[in-house]
Coordinates of C-alpha atoms in Angstrom, one line a residue:
M759 CA 10.2 -8.3 -80.3
K760 CA 13.3 -6.8 -82.1
T761 CA 15.2 -4.0 -80.4
L762 CA 17.4 -1.6 -82.2
K763 CA 20.4 -2.6 -80.1
S764 CA 20.3 -6.1 -81.4
L765 CA 19.7 -4.9 -84.9
I766 CA 22.7 -2.7 -84.8
C767 CA 24.9 -5.5 -83.5
A768 CA 23.9 -7.6 -86.4
L769 CA 24.3 -4.8 -88.9
L770 CA 27.8 -4.1 -87.8
L771 CA 28.8 -7.6 -88.9
L772 CA 27.5 -7.1 -92.4
P773 CA 29.9 -6.2 -95.2
A774 CA 30.1 -2.5 -96.0
A775 CA 27.8 -1.3 -98.8
K776 CA 29.3 -0.3 -102.1
V777 CA 30.3 3.4 -102.0
L778 CA 28.5 5.6 -104.6
A779 CA 30.9 7.5 -106.8
E780 CA 28.9 10.7 -106.3
G781 CA 29.3 10.5 -102.5
P782 CA 26.5 10.2 -99.9
V783 CA 23.1 11.8 -100.2
T784 CA 21.5 13.5 -97.2
L785 CA 18.3 12.7 -95.5
Y786 CA 17.0 15.9 -93.8
A787 CA 14.4 15.3 -91.0
I788 CA 12.1 18.2 -90.1
G789 CA 9.5 18.0 -87.3
D790 CA 8.9 18.5 -83.6
S791 CA 10.2 17.3 -80.3
T792 CA 9.1 13.7 -80.9
M793 CA 11.8 13.6 -83.6
A794 CA 14.3 16.2 -82.4
P795 CA 17.7 15.5 -80.9
N796 CA 18.3 15.9 -77.1
T797 CA 21.0 18.5 -77.1
K798 CA 21.5 18.3 -73.4
C799 CA 22.1 14.6 -73.0
D800 CA 25.9 14.9 -73.2
E801 CA 25.7 17.3 -70.2
D802 CA 23.3 15.0 -68.3
P803 CA 23.9 11.4 -69.1
G804 CA 21.0 10.4 -66.9
D805 CA 18.5 12.1 -69.2
P806 CA 16.9 9.4 -71.4
G807 CA 14.9 11.8 -73.6
R808 CA 15.4 11.2 -77.3
G809 CA 13.6 11.9 -80.6
W810 CA 13.0 9.0 -82.9
A811 CA 15.0 10.6 -85.8
E812 CA 18.1 10.4 -83.6
P813 CA 18.9 6.7 -84.1
L814 CA 18.1 6.7 -87.8
Q815 CA 21.8 6.9 -88.9
C816 CA 22.4 3.5 -87.4
F817 CA 20.5 2.0 -90.3
F818 CA 22.5 3.6 -93.1
D819 CA 26.0 3.4 -94.3
P820 CA 27.3 7.0 -93.9
S821 CA 29.2 6.6 -97.2
R822 CA 25.9 6.3 -98.9
L823 CA 23.5 8.4 -96.8
I824 CA 23.9 10.9 -94.0
V825 CA 21.0 11.8 -91.6
R826 CA 20.7 15.5 -90.7
N827 CA 18.1 15.7 -87.9
C828 CA 16.8 19.3 -88.2
A829 CA 13.6 18.7 -86.1
V830 CA 13.2 21.2 -83.2
S831 CA 11.2 20.9 -80.0
G832 CA 8.0 22.8 -79.8
R833 CA 7.7 23.6 -83.5
S834 CA 4.7 23.3 -85.8
T835 CA 4.7 23.6 -89.6
K836 CA 3.8 27.3 -89.1
S837 CA 6.5 28.2 -86.6
F838 CA 9.2 26.1 -88.4
I839 CA 8.6 28.2 -91.5
N840 CA 8.1 31.6 -89.7
E841 CA 11.3 31.2 -87.7
G842 CA 13.3 30.7 -90.9
R843 CA 14.2 27.1 -90.0
W844 CA 12.7 25.7 -93.2
Q845 CA 14.6 28.1 -95.3
K846 CA 17.9 27.1 -93.7
V847 CA 17.1 23.4 -94.5
L848 CA 16.0 24.3 -98.0
D849 CA 19.2 26.2 -98.7
R850 CA 21.2 23.1 -97.9
I851 CA 19.2 20.6 -99.9
A852 CA 20.9 19.3 -103.0
P853 CA 19.6 17.2 -105.9
G854 CA 19.3 13.5 -104.9
D855 CA 18.7 14.3 -101.2
L856 CA 15.6 13.2 -99.2
L857 CA 13.4 15.1 -96.8
L858 CA 11.5 13.4 -94.0
I859 CA 8.5 15.5 -92.7
Q860 CA 6.6 14.8 -89.5
F861 CA 4.5 17.5 -87.9
G862 CA 1.1 17.7 -86.1
H863 CA 1.6 17.6 -82.4
N864 CA 2.1 21.4 -82.1
D865 CA 0.0 22.4 -85.1
A866 CA -3.0 21.3 -83.0
K867 CA -2.4 23.9 -80.2
K868 CA -5.3 26.3 -80.7
S869 CA -4.3 28.4 -77.8
D870 CA -1.1 29.4 -79.5
P871 CA -1.5 31.5 -82.6
K872 CA 2.2 31.3 -83.4
R873 CA 1.9 27.5 -83.8
Y874 CA -1.7 26.6 -84.5
T875 CA -2.7 25.6 -88.0
D876 CA -6.0 24.4 -89.3
P877 CA -5.7 20.7 -90.4
E878 CA -7.9 21.4 -93.5
T879 CA -6.2 24.6 -94.7
T880 CA -2.9 25.9 -93.3
F881 CA -1.6 22.6 -92.1
K882 CA -2.0 21.1 -95.5
E883 CA -0.7 24.2 -97.2
N884 CA 2.5 24.1 -95.2
L885 CA 3.0 20.4 -95.9
R886 CA 2.5 21.1 -99.6
R887 CA 5.1 23.9 -99.4
F888 CA 7.7 21.5 -97.9
V889 CA 7.0 18.9 -100.6
T890 CA 6.9 21.3 -103.5
E891 CA 10.0 23.3 -102.6
A892 CA 12.0 20.2 -101.8
R893 CA 11.1 18.8 -105.2
E894 CA 12.1 22.0 -106.9
K895 CA 15.6 21.5 -105.4
G896 CA 15.7 17.9 -106.8
A897 CA 15.0 16.2 -103.4
T898 CA 12.6 13.4 -102.7
P899 CA 10.1 14.1 -99.8
I900 CA 8.7 11.5 -97.5
L901 CA 5.7 12.3 -95.2
A902 CA 5.2 10.6 -91.9
T903 CA 2.1 10.9 -89.7
S904 CA 2.7 11.9 -86.0
I905 CA 3.7 9.1 -83.6
V906 CA 1.0 8.0 -81.2
R907 CA 0.7 9.3 -77.7
R908 CA 0.5 6.7 -74.9
L909 CA -3.1 7.4 -73.9
F910 CA -5.1 4.3 -73.1
N911 CA -8.9 4.1 -72.8
K912 CA -10.4 2.0 -70.1
D913 CA -11.0 -0.8 -72.5
G914 CA -7.3 -1.1 -73.4
S915 CA -7.6 0.7 -76.7
L916 CA -5.6 3.9 -77.6
R917 CA -7.3 7.3 -77.6
D918 CA -6.9 9.3 -80.7
S919 CA -5.1 12.5 -79.7
H920 CA -4.4 13.9 -83.2
G921 CA -7.8 14.3 -84.7
R922 CA -7.7 15.4 -88.4
Y923 CA -3.9 16.0 -88.5
V924 CA -3.1 12.4 -89.2
P925 CA -5.5 11.9 -92.1
A926 CA -4.7 15.4 -93.4
A927 CA -1.0 14.4 -93.8
A928 CA -2.1 11.2 -95.6
E929 CA -4.4 13.2 -97.9
V930 CA -1.5 15.5 -98.9
A931 CA 0.7 12.5 -99.5
E932 CA -2.0 11.0 -101.8
E933 CA -2.7 14.3 -103.5
L934 CA 1.0 15.0 -104.3
N935 CA 2.0 11.4 -104.8
V936 CA 4.4 11.5 -101.9
P937 CA 5.6 8.3 -100.1
L938 CA 3.8 8.1 -96.7
V939 CA 4.8 6.2 -93.6
D940 CA 1.9 6.0 -91.2
M941 CA 3.8 6.3 -88.0
N942 CA 0.6 6.9 -86.0
R943 CA -0.8 3.5 -86.9
L944 CA 2.5 1.7 -86.7
T945 CA 3.6 3.1 -83.4
G946 CA 0.1 2.6 -82.1
E947 CA 0.4 -1.1 -82.9
R948 CA 3.7 -1.3 -81.0
V949 CA 2.3 0.5 -78.0
L950 CA -0.7 -1.9 -77.9
Q951 CA 1.7 -4.9 -78.1
Y952 CA 3.4 -3.6 -74.9
G953 CA 0.1 -2.8 -73.2
P954 CA -0.8 0.0 -70.7
E955 CA 1.9 -0.7 -68.2
E956 CA 4.9 -2.0 -70.1
S957 CA 4.5 0.7 -72.8
K958 CA 5.8 3.2 -70.3
K959 CA 9.2 1.8 -71.1
L960 CA 9.0 3.5 -74.5
Y961 CA 8.1 6.9 -73.2
L962 CA 9.8 9.5 -71.0
Y963 CA 9.1 8.0 -67.6
V964 CA 12.0 9.0 -65.3
E965 CA 12.5 8.2 -61.6
P966 CA 13.4 11.1 -59.2
N967 CA 17.0 12.1 -59.0
V968 CA 18.0 10.4 -62.2
A969 CA 18.0 13.3 -64.7
E970 CA 18.9 16.9 -63.8
R971 CA 15.9 18.4 -65.6
F972 CA 13.6 16.0 -63.8
P973 CA 14.6 16.2 -60.2
D974 CA 11.2 15.0 -59.0
G975 CA 10.9 12.4 -61.8
N976 CA 8.8 12.6 -65.0
A977 CA 5.8 10.9 -66.5
D978 CA 5.4 11.9 -70.2
D979 CA 3.1 10.0 -72.6
T980 CA 4.2 12.1 -75.7
H981 CA 8.0 12.1 -75.7
L982 CA 10.2 9.1 -76.0
C983 CA 13.1 7.6 -74.0
I984 CA 16.1 5.9 -75.7
R985 CA 14.3 2.6 -76.0
G986 CA 11.2 4.2 -77.5
A987 CA 13.2 6.3 -80.0
E988 CA 15.2 3.2 -81.1
E989 CA 12.1 1.0 -81.6
F990 CA 10.2 3.7 -83.4
A991 CA 13.2 4.5 -85.7
A992 CA 13.3 0.7 -86.5
I993 CA 9.6 0.7 -87.2
F994 CA 10.0 3.6 -89.7
V995 CA 13.0 2.0 -91.5
E996 CA 11.3 -1.3 -91.8
A997 CA 8.2 0.4 -93.2
C998 CA 10.3 2.2 -95.8
V999 CA 11.9 -1.1 -96.9
E1000 CA 8.6 -2.9 -97.1
A1001 CA 6.9 -0.1 -99.1
H1002 CA 9.9 0.1 -101.5
N1003 CA 9.9 3.9 -101.0
P1004 CA 13.0 5.8 -102.2
L1005 CA 14.6 5.8 -98.8
G1006 CA 14.5 2.0 -98.6
Q1007 CA 17.2 1.5 -101.1
Y1008 CA 19.8 3.1 -98.8
V1009 CA 19.0 0.9 -95.8
K1010 CA 21.5 -1.7 -94.7
P1011 CA 20.1 -5.3 -94.9
I1012 CA 18.2 -6.1 -91.7
P1013 CA 18.5 -9.7 -90.8
D1014 CA 15.7 -11.7 -89.1
L1015 CA 16.7 -12.0 -85.4

């Protein structure tokens, strides 16, 4: 099984890609905490929490493409828009840029009216807005379904924790002819490869007295550790290349290891 660390080592030995005369394009990533950067890890080196959009830059020559991870913990499509975060991203998007969109985890929180969206109506409407407004700025949107939670059934299968939000995103992608990366399926396959116990190595399981924010330890089946973020980022990039979607052209060659 490949790891991002071994991929990076091999990639660093490859010749640099030809620099585009126009300069690099930008990939903006918007989403929730499963993608978002851990802003506290520099202050607490023992904190392994990471979002899967954090390692993406490793797969791209910064002279051709720069990743801007604008995902924010706890946000849904609704709160990302209502807090003005989408407008700030939209104001920066330039022709030729790309936009990666992954929401769903917090959209499903019915108890929170500031975040909840209905998967058949407001969730789809918000995704359409991201896509349409990005295209109006000359950018290329890419939709990703939510990564899987590590929730095993007794028979060893994974429990569906996202309901209609995953197919709703896929339906918007088909409706608007947007490239889709089914991260829910792909990450689910990886978690199943690891199995119920070993898959903890991908998620935010922390022993006591290792990270300041988890003095008593942590067992989290939604958020990722460094290894999980690296592997899920690699899964995303490989899927883009295999599907020949617009982001794939910017990826450094990934050798077979």
